[in-house]
C-alpha atoms as one frame of an Amber mdcrd trajectory, in Angstrom:
protein
  15.273   2.762  26.677  13.184   4.663  24.122  13.537   4.032  20.407  12.002
   5.499  17.259  10.793   3.207  14.491  10.277   4.359  10.917   7.935   2.045
   9.065   5.972   1.753   5.853   2.840  -0.227   5.166   0.293  -1.107   2.538
  -2.918   0.203   4.051  -5.132  -1.948   1.827  -4.246  -4.936   4.034  -5.080
  -3.293   7.382  -8.160  -1.970   9.149  -6.375   1.274   9.967  -3.452   2.087
  12.226  -5.107   2.134  15.649  -5.498  -1.119  17.571  -9.033  -2.549  17.874
 -10.395  -4.814  20.606 -11.851  -7.384  18.214  -8.710  -8.129  16.190  -8.096
 -11.549  14.659  -6.249 -12.995  11.680  -8.913 -11.590   9.347  -9.206  -8.194
  11.064  -5.772  -6.701  11.689  -4.510  -3.196  12.353  -0.976  -1.885  11.975
  -0.598  -1.398  15.728  -2.107  -4.773  16.509   0.161  -6.816  14.253   3.252
  -4.825  15.265   2.593  -5.267  18.985   1.982  -9.001  18.422   5.399  -9.331
  16.745   7.050  -7.318  19.530   5.537  -9.535  22.242   6.931 -12.624  20.529
  10.387 -11.099  21.139   9.744 -10.285  24.786   8.744  -6.638  24.258   5.425
  -5.904  25.968   5.409  -2.094  26.032   2.741  -0.328  23.913   3.687   1.619
  20.804   2.728   5.233  20.115   2.338   6.486  16.544   2.723   9.971  15.095
  -0.939   9.810  14.138  -3.685   7.452  13.045  -4.316   6.487   9.460  -7.727
   5.200   8.390  -8.455   1.838   6.844  -6.921   1.683   3.369  -4.537   4.635
   3.849  -0.868   3.898   3.181   2.297   5.111   4.883   5.755   5.668   3.432
   7.478   6.836   6.628   5.189   6.469   9.629   6.947   7.061  12.965   6.268
   5.249  16.229   8.079   5.157  19.552   8.292   2.526  22.266  10.408   1.675
  25.291  12.613  -1.398  24.852  13.774  -3.766  27.595  17.476  -3.353  28.374
  18.375  -6.738  26.863  17.686  -5.251  23.404  20.083  -2.322  23.924  22.315
  -1.776  20.867  20.705  -4.743  19.109  18.576  -2.529  16.889  19.506  -4.054
  13.543  18.944  -7.580  14.841  15.589  -6.532  16.251  14.597  -4.890  12.970
  15.522  -8.022  11.015  13.583 -10.347  13.309  10.512  -8.131  13.310  10.458
  -7.784   9.529  10.422 -11.569   9.127   6.980 -11.666  10.700   5.697  -8.309
   9.415   6.504  -8.531   5.709   5.253  -8.255   3.025   2.636  -5.604   3.915
   4.418  -3.910   6.824   8.134  -3.094   6.909  10.370  -1.417   9.480  12.927
   0.731   7.686  14.933   1.932  10.681  15.160   1.658  14.454  16.999   4.464
  16.274  17.603   5.211  19.954  16.093   8.539  20.943  15.703  10.812  23.955
  13.576   9.565  26.866  11.084  12.409  26.370  10.663  11.880  22.611   7.022
  11.414  21.649   6.130  10.266  18.138   2.949  12.335  18.120   3.531  15.347
  20.348   7.149  15.942  19.272   6.145  16.118  15.596   6.380  19.575  14.022
   5.000  18.959  10.538   3.302  16.163   8.604   3.378  15.593   4.862   0.563
  13.747   3.091   0.222  13.013  -0.611  -2.826  11.923  -2.578  -2.143  10.059
  -5.839  -4.369  10.298  -8.918  -4.140   8.596 -12.292  -5.854   9.973 -15.400
  -4.562   7.525 -17.987  -5.963   4.293 -19.400  -7.376   2.131 -16.617  -4.779
   0.050 -14.771  -6.122  -2.617 -12.377  -2.767  -2.605 -10.574  -3.494   0.905
  -9.297  -6.878  -0.017  -7.820  -5.620   0.057  -4.211  -2.872   2.664  -4.666
  -4.153   5.584  -6.774  -7.545   7.001  -7.696  -8.514   6.692 -11.353  -9.897
  10.008 -12.605 -10.866  11.596 -15.902  -8.417  13.848 -17.727  -7.373  16.614
 -15.353  -5.915  20.112 -15.712  -3.086  19.915 -13.178  -2.270  23.632 -13.370
  -5.818  24.482 -12.366  -5.724  21.823  -9.637  -2.524  23.341  -8.254  -3.985
  26.842  -8.304  -7.179  25.874  -6.491  -5.325  23.710  -3.968  -3.343  26.717
  -2.802  -6.570  28.171  -1.401  -6.027  25.866   1.584  -2.551  27.212   2.322
  -2.110  29.185   5.540  -3.828  29.162   8.924  -7.533  28.283   8.788 -10.335
  26.826  10.841 -11.141  23.562   9.038 -14.371  22.802  10.890 -16.223  22.380
   7.569 -13.536  20.064   6.181 -13.581  17.233   8.698 -15.571  14.091   9.279
 -17.773  14.214  12.342 -16.795  12.168  15.369 -13.144  13.138  15.222 -12.797
  13.920  18.928 -12.429  17.223  20.715  -9.252  18.484  19.047  -9.119  22.082
  17.879 -10.172  22.815  14.299  -7.462  25.412  13.620  -4.597  24.066  11.537
  -1.687  25.545   9.584  -0.963  24.282   6.080   2.513  25.393   5.079   2.536
  24.076   1.516  -0.313  22.821  -0.668  -0.302  22.106  -4.374  -0.331  19.551
  -7.170   2.038  18.323  -9.879   2.514  15.537 -12.380   5.083  12.872 -11.585
   5.612  10.555 -14.545   2.179   8.974 -15.147   0.642  10.092 -11.827  -0.815
  13.311 -10.423   0.161  14.165  -6.859  -1.699  16.502  -4.498   0.434  17.365
  -1.459  -0.335  18.851   1.950   2.350  19.884   4.435   0.801  20.972   7.722
   1.211  20.996  11.471  -1.574  18.413  11.903  -4.803  17.301  10.252  -8.377
  16.572  11.329 -10.250  13.336  10.775 -10.563  12.659   7.002  -9.649  16.305
   6.323  -7.355  15.576   3.407  -9.752  13.218   1.667 -12.544  15.801   1.975
 -10.325  18.626   0.675  -9.172  16.510  -2.279 -12.757  15.610  -3.129 -13.715
  19.294  -3.166 -10.703  20.143  -5.333 -11.697  17.609  -7.964 -15.259  18.916
  -7.965 -13.947  22.399  -8.755 -11.702  21.072 -11.526 -14.615  19.165 -13.068
 -16.929  22.188 -12.724 -19.259  20.450 -10.289 -18.846  23.315  -7.812 -17.351
  26.775  -8.222 -14.034  27.834  -6.720 -15.892  30.580  -4.857 -18.051  27.936
  -3.183 -14.992  26.029  -1.987 -13.590  29.228  -0.491 -16.949  29.954   1.167
 -16.797  26.534   2.812 -13.245  27.220   3.947 -14.510  30.438   5.528 -17.273
  28.414   7.222 -20.008  30.361   5.442 -21.734  27.291   3.974 -21.096  23.607
   3.247 -21.120  22.629  -0.406 -19.040  19.436  -0.370 -18.700  16.937   2.479
 -17.983  13.683   0.629 -14.613  11.924   0.741 -12.278  10.519  -1.857 -11.425
   6.837  -1.304  -8.535   6.120   1.087  -6.606   4.130  -1.527  -4.832   7.168
  -2.992  -3.724   8.696   0.321  -0.197   8.296   1.720   1.319   9.507   4.971
   4.641  10.456   3.421   6.825  11.959   6.139   6.851  13.271   9.708   9.160
  16.179  10.562  10.794  16.639  13.979  13.194  19.215  15.364  16.770  18.210
  14.640
């Protein structure tokens, strides 16, 4: 019996999403701690996520699937409650839904929405793990430059090496930036993303806005003509916000 879990987590307390062989109480991943809680309730099937998030990256609505034993059929709310007792406060299951037997959290996903949060006000220590402190920023210019990434591109020059053998072509349906109360949000809605792609794109965007590189140089890198920026913004400001599936 296959179910879909929607969960959120504070990435600053985990060493990424993907399970590691050397996990212990001081070195925990999202998958590792979730599977440990499931096993305590008699559920020994592995979980599959919509995608991996790196150490320090947060999730608002990550999606995973797993196959439940029949004795948990229709006991989804009870299961959710019991799991959250052991997972909180840094990991929380929002919903558990039955789904089709062929549903796959990763391969059934159509689009993924990520947001990167910036803060250009007076320093706030409470944001240290949840938004990147930056100098005063022209958000209109940031939005304009960010739209350079929109469309179908080969992002070979905007990925961290060692990301596997996946294709470099990706489609970004919507890209931009806006102010939300006291924060600045950069958003990326795409079919999928390469390893550290968003953090590298955001880093390049800020360099353009602070006149450290020219907009033409960013576009040249996007066209794979030359590399001008390969550093990453910290993971603390990045959030996996939503996964879209066919209804």
